[in-house]
Short mmCIF file of C-alpha atoms in Angstrom, two decimals:
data_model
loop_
_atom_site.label_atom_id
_atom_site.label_comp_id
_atom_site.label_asym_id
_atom_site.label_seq_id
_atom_site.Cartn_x
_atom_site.Cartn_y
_atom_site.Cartn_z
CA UNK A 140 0.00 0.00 0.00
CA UNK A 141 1.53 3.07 -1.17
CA UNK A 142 2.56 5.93 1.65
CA UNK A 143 -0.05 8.85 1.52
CA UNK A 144 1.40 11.92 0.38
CA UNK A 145 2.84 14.62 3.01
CA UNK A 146 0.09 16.83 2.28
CA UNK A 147 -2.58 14.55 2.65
CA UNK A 148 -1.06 13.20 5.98
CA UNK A 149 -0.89 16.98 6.96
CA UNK A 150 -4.63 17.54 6.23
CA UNK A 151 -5.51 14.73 8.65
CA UNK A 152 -3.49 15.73 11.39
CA UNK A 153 -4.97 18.96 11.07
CA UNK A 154 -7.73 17.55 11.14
CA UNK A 155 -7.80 15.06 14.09
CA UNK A 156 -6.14 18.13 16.03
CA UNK A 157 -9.06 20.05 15.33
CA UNK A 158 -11.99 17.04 16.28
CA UNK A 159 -9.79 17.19 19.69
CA UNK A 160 -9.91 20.64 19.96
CA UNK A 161 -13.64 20.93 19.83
CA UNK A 162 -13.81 17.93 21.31
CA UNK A 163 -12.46 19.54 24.44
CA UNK A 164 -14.15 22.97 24.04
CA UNK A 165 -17.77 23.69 23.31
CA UNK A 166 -16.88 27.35 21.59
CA UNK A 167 -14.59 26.07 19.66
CA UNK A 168 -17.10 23.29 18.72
CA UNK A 169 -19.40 26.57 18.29
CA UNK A 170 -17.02 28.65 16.38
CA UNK A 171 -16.04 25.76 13.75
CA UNK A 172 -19.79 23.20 13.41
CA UNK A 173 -21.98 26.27 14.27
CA UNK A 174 -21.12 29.46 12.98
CA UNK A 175 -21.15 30.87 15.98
CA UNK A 176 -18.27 32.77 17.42
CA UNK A 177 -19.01 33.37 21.73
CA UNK A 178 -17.90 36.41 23.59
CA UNK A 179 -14.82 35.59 25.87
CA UNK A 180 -17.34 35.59 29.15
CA UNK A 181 -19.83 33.03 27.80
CA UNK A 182 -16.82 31.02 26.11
CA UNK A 183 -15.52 30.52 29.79
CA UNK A 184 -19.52 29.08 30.51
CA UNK A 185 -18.78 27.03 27.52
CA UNK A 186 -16.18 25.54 28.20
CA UNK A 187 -16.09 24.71 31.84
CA UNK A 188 -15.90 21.35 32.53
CA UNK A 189 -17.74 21.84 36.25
CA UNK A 190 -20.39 19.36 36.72
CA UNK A 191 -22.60 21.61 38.71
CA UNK A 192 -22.97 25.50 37.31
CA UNK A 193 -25.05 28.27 37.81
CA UNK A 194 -25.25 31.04 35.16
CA UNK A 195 -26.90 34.17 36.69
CA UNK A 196 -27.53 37.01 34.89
CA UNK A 197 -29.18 39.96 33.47
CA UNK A 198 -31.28 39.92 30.34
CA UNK A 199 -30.15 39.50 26.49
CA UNK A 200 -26.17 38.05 27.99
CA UNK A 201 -26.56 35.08 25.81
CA UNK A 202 -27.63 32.85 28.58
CA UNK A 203 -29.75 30.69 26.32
CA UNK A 204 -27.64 30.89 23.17
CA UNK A 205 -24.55 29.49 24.75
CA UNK A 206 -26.56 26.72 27.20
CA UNK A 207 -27.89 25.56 23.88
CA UNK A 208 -24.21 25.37 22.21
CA UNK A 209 -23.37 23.68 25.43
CA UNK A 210 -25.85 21.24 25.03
CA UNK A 211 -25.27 20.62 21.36
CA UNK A 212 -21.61 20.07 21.86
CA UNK A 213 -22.51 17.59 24.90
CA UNK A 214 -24.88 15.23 22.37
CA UNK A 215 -22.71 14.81 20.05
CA UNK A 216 -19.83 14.14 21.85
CA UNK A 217 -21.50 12.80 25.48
CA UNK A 218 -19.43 9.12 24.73
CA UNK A 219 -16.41 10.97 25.85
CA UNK A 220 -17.65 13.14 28.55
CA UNK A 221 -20.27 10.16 30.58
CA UNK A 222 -19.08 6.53 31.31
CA UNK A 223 -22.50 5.89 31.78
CA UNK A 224 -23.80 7.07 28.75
CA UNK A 225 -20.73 5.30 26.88
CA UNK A 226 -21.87 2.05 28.50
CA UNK A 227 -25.54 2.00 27.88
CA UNK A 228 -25.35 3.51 24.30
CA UNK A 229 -27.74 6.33 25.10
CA UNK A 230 -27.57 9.82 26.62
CA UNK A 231 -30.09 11.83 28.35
CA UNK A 232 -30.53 15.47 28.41
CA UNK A 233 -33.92 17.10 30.20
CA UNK A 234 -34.52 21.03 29.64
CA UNK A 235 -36.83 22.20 31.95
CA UNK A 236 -38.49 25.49 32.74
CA UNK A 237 -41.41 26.36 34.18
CA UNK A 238 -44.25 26.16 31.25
CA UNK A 239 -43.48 24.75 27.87
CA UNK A 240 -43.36 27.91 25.99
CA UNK A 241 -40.29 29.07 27.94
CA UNK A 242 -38.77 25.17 27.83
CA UNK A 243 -39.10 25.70 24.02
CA UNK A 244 -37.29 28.93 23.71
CA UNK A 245 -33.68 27.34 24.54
CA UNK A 246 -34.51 23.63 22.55
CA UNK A 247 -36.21 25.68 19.46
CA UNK A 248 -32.44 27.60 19.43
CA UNK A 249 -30.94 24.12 19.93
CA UNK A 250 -32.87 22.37 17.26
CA UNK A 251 -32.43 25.55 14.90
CA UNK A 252 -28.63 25.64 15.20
CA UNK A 253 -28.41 21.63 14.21
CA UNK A 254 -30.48 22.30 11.11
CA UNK A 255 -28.80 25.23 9.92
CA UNK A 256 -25.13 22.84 10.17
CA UNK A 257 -25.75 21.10 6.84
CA UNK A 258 -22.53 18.11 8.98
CA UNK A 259 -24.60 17.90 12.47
CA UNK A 260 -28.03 18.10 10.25
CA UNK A 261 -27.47 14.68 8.85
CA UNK A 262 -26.90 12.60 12.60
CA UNK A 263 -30.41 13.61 13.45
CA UNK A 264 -32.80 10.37 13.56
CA UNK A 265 -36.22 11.96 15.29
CA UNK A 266 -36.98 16.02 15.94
CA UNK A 267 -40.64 16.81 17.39
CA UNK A 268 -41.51 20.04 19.05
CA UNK A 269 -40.57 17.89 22.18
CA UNK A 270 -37.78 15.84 21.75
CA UNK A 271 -35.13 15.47 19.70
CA UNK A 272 -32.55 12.18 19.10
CA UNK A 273 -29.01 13.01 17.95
CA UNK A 274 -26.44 10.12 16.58
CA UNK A 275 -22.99 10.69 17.83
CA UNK A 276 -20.67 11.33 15.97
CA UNK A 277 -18.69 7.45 16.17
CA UNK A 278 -22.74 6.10 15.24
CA UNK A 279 -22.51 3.90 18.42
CA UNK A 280 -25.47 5.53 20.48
CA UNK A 281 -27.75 8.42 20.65
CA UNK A 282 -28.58 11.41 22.72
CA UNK A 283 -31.96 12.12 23.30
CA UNK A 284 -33.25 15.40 24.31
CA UNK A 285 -36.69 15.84 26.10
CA UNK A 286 -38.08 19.51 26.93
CA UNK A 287 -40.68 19.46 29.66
CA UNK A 288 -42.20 22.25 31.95
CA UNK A 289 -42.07 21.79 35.65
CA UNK A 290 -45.49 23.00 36.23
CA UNK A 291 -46.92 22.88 39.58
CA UNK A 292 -46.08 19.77 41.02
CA UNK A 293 -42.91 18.27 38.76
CA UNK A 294 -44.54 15.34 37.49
CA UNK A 295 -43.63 15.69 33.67
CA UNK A 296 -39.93 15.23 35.32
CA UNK A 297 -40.61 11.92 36.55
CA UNK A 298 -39.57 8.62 35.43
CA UNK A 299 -35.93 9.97 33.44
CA UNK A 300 -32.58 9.13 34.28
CA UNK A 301 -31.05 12.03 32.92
CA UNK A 302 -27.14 12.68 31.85
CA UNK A 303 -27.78 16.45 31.76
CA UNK A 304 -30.33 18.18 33.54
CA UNK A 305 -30.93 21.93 33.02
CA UNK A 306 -33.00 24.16 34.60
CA UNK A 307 -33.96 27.06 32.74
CA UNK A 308 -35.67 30.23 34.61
CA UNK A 309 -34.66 28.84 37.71
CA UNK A 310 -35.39 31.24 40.26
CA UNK A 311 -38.86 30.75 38.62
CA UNK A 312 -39.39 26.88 39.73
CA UNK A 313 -40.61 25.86 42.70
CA UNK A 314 -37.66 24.67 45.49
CA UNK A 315 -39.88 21.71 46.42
CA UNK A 316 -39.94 20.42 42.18
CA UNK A 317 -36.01 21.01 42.49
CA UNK A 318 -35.14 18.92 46.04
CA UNK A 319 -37.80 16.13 43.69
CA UNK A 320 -36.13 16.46 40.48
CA UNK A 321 -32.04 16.93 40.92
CA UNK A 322 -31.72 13.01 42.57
CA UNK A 323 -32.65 11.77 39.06
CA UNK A 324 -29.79 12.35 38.08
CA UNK A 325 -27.20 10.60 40.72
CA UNK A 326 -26.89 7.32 39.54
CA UNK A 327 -25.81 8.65 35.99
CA UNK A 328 -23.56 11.38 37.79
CA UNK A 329 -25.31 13.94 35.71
CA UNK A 330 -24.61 17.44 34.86
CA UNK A 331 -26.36 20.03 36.16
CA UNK A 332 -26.51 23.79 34.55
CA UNK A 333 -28.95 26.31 36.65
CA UNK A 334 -29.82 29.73 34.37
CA UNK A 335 -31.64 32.39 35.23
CA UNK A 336 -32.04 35.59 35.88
CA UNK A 337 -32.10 36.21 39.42
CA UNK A 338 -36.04 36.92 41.41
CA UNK A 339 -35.66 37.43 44.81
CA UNK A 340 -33.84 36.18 47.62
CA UNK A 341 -35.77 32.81 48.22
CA UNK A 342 -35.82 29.39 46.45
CA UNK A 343 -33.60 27.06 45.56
CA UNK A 344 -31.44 29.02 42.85
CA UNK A 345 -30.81 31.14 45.24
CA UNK A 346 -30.13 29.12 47.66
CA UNK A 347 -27.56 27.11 45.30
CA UNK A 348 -25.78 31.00 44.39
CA UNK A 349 -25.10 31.61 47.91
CA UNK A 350 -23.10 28.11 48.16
CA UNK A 351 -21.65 28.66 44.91
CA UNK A 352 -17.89 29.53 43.60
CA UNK A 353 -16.11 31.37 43.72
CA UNK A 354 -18.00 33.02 47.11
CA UNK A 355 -17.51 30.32 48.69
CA UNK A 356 -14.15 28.73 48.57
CA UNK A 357 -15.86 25.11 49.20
CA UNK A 358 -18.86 25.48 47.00
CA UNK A 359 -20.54 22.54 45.37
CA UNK A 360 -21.44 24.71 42.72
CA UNK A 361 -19.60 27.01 39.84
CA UNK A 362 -21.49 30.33 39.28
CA UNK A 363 -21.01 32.22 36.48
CA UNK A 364 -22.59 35.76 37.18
CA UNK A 365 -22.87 37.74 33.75
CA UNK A 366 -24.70 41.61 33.48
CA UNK A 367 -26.65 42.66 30.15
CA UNK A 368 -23.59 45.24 29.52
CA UNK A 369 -21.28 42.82 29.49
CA UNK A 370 -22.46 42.22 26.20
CA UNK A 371 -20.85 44.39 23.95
CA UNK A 372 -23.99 44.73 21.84
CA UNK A 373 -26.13 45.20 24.53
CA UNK A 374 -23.61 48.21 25.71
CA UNK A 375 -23.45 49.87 22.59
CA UNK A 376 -27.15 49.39 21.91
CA UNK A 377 -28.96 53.33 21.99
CA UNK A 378 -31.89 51.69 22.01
CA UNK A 379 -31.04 49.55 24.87
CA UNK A 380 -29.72 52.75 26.45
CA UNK A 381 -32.95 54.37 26.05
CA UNK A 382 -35.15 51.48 27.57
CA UNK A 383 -32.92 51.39 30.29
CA UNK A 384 -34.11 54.40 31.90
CA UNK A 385 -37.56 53.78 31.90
CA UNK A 386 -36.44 50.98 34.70
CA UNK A 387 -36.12 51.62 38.13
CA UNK A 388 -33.64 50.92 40.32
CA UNK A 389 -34.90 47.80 41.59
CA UNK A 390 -35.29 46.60 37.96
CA UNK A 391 -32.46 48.14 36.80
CA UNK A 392 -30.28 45.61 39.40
CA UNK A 393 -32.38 42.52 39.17
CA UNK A 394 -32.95 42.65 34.79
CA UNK A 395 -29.42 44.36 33.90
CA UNK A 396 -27.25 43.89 36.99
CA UNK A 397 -28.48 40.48 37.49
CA UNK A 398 -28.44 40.84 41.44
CA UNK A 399 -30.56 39.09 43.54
CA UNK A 400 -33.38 41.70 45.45
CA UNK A 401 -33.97 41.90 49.09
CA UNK A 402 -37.72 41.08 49.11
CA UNK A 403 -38.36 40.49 52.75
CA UNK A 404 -41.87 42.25 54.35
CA UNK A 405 -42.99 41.72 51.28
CA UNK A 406 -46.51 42.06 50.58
CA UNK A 407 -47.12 39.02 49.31
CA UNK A 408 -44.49 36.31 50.23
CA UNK A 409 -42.45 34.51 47.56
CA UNK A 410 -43.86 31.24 47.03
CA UNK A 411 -47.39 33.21 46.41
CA UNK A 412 -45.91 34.54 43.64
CA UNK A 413 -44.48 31.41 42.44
CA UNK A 414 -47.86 29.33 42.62
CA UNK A 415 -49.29 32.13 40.57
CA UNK A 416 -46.23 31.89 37.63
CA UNK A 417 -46.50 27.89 37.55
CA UNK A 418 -50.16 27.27 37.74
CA UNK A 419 -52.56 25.87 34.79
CA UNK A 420 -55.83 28.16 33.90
CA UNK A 421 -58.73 25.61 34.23
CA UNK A 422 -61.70 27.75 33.99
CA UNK A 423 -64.90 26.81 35.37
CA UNK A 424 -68.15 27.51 33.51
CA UNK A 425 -68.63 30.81 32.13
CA UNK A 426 -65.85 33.66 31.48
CA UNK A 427 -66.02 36.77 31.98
CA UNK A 428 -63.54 39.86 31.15
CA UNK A 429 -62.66 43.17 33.13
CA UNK A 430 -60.02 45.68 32.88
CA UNK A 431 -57.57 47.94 35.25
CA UNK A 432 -56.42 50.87 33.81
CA UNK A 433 -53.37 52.59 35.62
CA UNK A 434 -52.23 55.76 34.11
CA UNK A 435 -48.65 57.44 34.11
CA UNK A 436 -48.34 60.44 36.30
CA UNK A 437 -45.08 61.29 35.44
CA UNK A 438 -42.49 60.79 32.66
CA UNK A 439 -40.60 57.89 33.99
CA UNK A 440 -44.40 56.29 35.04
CA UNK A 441 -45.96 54.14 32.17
CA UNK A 442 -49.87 53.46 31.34
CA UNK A 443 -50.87 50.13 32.18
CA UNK A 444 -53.63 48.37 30.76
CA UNK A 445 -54.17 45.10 32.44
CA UNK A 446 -57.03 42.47 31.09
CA UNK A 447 -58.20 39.91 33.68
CA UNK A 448 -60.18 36.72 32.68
CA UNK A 449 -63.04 35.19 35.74
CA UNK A 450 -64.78 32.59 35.94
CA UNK A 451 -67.82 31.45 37.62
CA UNK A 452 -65.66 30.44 41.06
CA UNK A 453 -63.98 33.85 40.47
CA UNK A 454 -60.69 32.32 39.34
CA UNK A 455 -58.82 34.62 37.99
CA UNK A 456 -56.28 34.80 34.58
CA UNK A 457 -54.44 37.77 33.78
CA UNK A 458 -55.08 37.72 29.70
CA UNK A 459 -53.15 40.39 28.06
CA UNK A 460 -50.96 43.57 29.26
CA UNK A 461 -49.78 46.26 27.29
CA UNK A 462 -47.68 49.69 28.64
CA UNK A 463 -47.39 52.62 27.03
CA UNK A 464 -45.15 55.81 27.84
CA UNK A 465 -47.60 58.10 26.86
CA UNK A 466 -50.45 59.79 28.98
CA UNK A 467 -52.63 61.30 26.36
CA UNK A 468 -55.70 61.21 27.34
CA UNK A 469 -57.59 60.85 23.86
CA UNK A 470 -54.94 58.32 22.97
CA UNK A 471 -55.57 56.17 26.20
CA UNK A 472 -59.04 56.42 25.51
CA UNK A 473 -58.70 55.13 21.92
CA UNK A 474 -56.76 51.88 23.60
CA UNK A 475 -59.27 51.29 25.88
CA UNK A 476 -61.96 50.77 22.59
CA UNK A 477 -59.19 48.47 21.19
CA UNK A 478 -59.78 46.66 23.87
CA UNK A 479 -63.01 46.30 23.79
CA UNK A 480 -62.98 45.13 20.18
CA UNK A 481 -60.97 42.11 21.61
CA UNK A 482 -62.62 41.33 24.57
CA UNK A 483 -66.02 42.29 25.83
CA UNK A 484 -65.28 43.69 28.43
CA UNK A 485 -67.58 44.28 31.76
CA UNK A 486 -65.84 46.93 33.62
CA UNK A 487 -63.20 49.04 33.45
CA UNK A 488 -61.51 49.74 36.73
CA UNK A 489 -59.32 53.44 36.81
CA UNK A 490 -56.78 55.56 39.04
CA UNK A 491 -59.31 58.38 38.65
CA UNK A 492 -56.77 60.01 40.66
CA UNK A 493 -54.37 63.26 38.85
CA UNK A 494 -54.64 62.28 34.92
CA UNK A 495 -57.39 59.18 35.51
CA UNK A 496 -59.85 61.54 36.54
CA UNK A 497 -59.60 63.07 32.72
CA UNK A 498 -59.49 59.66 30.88
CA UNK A 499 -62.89 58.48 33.56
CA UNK A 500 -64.81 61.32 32.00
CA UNK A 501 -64.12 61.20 28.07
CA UNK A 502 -64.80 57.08 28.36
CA UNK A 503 -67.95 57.41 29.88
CA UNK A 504 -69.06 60.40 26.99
CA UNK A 505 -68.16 57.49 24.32
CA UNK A 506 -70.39 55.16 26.64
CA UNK A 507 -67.51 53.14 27.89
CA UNK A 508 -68.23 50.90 30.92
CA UNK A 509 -66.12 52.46 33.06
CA UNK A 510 -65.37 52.53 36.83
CA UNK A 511 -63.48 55.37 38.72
CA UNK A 512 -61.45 54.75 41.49
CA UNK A 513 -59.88 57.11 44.14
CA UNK A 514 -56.30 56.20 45.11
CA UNK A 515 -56.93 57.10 48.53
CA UNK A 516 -55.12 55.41 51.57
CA UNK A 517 -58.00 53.23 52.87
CA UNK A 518 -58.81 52.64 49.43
CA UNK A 519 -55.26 51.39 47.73
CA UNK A 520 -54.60 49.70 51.20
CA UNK A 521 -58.32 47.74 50.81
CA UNK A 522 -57.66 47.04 46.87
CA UNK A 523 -54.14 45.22 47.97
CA UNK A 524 -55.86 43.14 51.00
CA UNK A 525 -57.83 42.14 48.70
CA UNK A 526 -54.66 40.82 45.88
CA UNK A 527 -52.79 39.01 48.77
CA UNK A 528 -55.95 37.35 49.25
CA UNK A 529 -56.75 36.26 45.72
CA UNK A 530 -52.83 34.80 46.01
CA UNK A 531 -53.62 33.46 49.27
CA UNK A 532 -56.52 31.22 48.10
CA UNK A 533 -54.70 30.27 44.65
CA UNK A 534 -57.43 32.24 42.54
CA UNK A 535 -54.75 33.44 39.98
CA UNK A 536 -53.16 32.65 37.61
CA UNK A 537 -49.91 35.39 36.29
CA UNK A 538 -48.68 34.75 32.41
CA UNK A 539 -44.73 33.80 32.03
CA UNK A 540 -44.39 36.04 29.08
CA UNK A 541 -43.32 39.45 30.50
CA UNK A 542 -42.49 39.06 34.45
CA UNK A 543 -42.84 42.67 35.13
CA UNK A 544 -46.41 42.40 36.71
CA UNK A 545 -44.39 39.69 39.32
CA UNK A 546 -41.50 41.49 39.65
CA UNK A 547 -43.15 45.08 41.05
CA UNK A 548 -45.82 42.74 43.46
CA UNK A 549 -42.42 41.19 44.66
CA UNK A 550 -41.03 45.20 45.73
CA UNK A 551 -43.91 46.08 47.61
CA UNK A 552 -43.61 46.45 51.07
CA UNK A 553 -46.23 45.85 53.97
CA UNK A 554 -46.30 48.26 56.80
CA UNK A 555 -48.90 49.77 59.08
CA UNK A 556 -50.34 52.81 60.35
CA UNK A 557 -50.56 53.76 64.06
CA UNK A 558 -54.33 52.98 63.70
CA UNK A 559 -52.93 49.39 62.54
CA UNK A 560 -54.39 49.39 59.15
CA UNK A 561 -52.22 47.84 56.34
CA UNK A 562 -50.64 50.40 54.18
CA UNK A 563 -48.53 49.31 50.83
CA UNK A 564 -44.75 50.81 51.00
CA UNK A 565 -43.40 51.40 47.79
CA UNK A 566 -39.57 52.05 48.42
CA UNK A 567 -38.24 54.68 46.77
CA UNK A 568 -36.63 54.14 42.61
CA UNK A 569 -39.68 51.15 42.55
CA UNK A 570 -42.45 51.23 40.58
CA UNK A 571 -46.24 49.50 40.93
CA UNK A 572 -48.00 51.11 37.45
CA UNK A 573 -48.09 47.14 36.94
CA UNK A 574 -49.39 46.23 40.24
CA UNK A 575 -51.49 48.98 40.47
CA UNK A 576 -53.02 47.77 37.38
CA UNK A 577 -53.75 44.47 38.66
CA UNK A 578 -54.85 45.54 41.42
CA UNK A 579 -57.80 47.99 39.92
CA UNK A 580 -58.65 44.88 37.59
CA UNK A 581 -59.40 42.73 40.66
CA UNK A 582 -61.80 45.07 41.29
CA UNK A 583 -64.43 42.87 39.62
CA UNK A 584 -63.83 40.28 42.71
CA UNK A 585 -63.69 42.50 45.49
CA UNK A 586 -66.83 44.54 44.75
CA UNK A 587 -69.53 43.78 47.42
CA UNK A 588 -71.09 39.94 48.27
CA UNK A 589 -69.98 38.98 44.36
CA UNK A 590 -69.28 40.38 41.25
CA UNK A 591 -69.69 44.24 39.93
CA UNK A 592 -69.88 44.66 36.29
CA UNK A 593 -71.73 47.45 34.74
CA UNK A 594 -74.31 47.13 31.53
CA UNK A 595 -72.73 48.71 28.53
CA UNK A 596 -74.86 51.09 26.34
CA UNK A 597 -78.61 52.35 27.55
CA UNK A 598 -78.07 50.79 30.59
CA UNK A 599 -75.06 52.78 32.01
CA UNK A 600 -76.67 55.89 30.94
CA UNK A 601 -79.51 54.85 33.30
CA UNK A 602 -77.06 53.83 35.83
CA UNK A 603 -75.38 57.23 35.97
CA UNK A 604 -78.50 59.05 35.30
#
């Protein structure tokens, strides 16, 4: 057999050097079978070879971009980095969050960067919007990925024996699901890769960041703690810039900082929240829609329109939220009809205090069902009873889409007066537009002995006289 020529034997060297190289390093891997070159912070992520890791940070840092090369790289070469999975032919990799829209956003990027390699395209044998079943690269076994949500109580998690687990919005998943969950995983000595941006200081991420490294020397796990400016796009971004200071502070450290917020006296505790985030809308009988209308006092303030759904055992759903920066009244007015096009709504509740009071009166000329409210003390302090109560009993459900509604219930403050009645602290640099929003919606459950919805048309003439 004749000798190959030097080149040729050069090429493959090359070669072999460079299957090593990514072998050993996920942005490389990234860089050469992806397209995809990582900034020097999330390379570091990449590449750590940590079996336990937390990646904290603000928004838009690449968090799920580079968990998904991470993941990637691990299928294809998870013969080399798990005995177990080496020995039983098959890997296991579990991406949960907690619903299945936000599980999807990190295995939609995964499954998107495969296809778009026409090399890695080719070793797929099965790709749902649930699961996905790589080849390795030496055809000797297969990876398979599932995405589940965590839900309320876990279950969807059960009965895996995962290689990789990660946890995606994990500050958003219940502590109790985690404890449940994480032991799946000992008997295959799995990875485990927490992300999220941070929500409070409660629950098990954390928990797990506290007893991380490098803050504490002995740490089981590696955190790596990554701000939105870190990104060099993100810094340079004007419009970035520009959204930025509609934030306050509070936001401003917990979305771009990516610290974790002191939320203690809060007025309604942690895992209230939580429930709220995770649970399942099951209405019961008939539906009915209402509105709270919050509008912007000031120019850093926003106008909040915030649709509630309730049903006949005054369950609520919060349906759709939209902000705006303006406070025009005419213009506010006009969104409110848009909103009735959508939904038929019963009520809508508004801060008829400052601006409110102008918006209250040009609705009700165009025959809008509308309800004013006074932002007194007695009457903010009864409208928030009445919030912690709905959380209380488990009467709401909160979307996952846009956390900001969580977020400003999670900064307000309990206190009391020296009569003893409750009265909601808003520190200052925090905003509640959102809450307060929420809180005028719920109006349609805290009304009287049951529900208070106003007739549209003749009838609210009547009713006004």
């Amino acid at each position: 057999m004749a000798k190959p020529a030097k080149d040729v034997v050069d090429k493959r060297a090359k070669l072999m050097t460079m299957v090593a190289e990514m072998a050993r390093s996920p942005a490389k891997f990234s860089e050469v079978m992806l397209g995809h070159k990582l900034f020097k912070y999330n390379a570091e992520y990449a590449d750590s070879k940590e079996r336990f890791i937390i990646y904290r940070s603000g928004r838009q840092a690449g968090k799920t971009m580079t968990t998904a090369v991470k993941a990637i790289h691990w299928s294809f070469f998870a013969p080399i980095l798990s005995k177990d999975a080496k020995e039983k032919k098959e890997a296991v990799i579990i991406i949960a969050a907690p619903t299945q829209n936000q599980a999807s956003i990190m295995f939609d990027r995964i499954r998107t960067l495969i296809k778009n390699s026409d090399f890695l395209s080719q070793y797929v044998l099965r790709s749902t919007q649930t699961e996905m079943w790589i080849q390795w690269l030496n055809k000797k076994g297969v990876t398979k990925i599932y995405v589940r949500a965590t839900g309320e109580t876990g279950v969807t998690l059960r009965g895996y024996s995962p290689h990789v687990i990660i946890a995606d919005e994990c500050a958003f998943i219940k502590r109790s699901i985690m404890v449940a969950f994480l032991p799946s995983g000992m008997a295959t000595e799995a990875n485990v890769w927490l992300t999220s941006t941070p929500f409070g200081k409660q629950g098990y991420f954390y928990e797990s960041s506290q007893q991380s490294r490098p803050r504490k020397e002995d740490g089981l796990w590696r955190e790596f703690h990554v701000r939105s400016v870190d990104n060099p796009k993100i810094a340079n971004d004007p419009l970035f810039l520009e959204q930025v200071k509609s934030l306050s502070q509070e936001e401003y450290t917990q979305e771009v900082e990516g610290e974790f917020l002191d939320i203690g006296d809060s007025l309604i505790p942690f895992d209230l929240l939580m429930a709220s985030h995770n649970r399942k809308w099951h209405p019961r009988g008939a539906t009915r829609f209402f509105m709270g209308l919050d509008v912007a006092r000031s120019g850093r303030d926003e106008t909040v329109f915030i649709v509630i759904e309730v049903d006949e055992d005054n369950n609520i759903r919060v349906v759709e939220y939209q902000k705006e920066s303006q406070s025009n009244l005419v213009d506010v007015v006009g969104t409110i009809g848009e909103f009735m096009q959508r939904y038929p709504l019963e009520t809508v509740f508004i801060d008829e205090t400052g601006l409110g009071g102008g918006v209250v009166d040009l609705a009700r000329r165009r025959d809008y069902p509308i309800r004013g409210i006074t932002f007194s003390l007695s009457a903010k302090s009864d409208m928030y009873k009445s919030i912690r109560m709905i959380f209380e009993n488990k009467k709401i459900v909160v979307p996952q889409d846009d956390k900001r509604v969580l977020y400003q219930l999670s900064y307000l403050k309990r206190a009391y007066t020296e009569e003893g009645k409750l009265k909601v602290k808003v520190e200052e640099g925090t905003k509640d537009d959102h809450a307060d929003a929420l809180a005028l919606a719920c109006n349609a459950v805290a009304f009287g002995e049951g529900w208070y919805y106003m007739e549209t048309g003749q009838g609210w003439k009547n009713l006004m006289g």
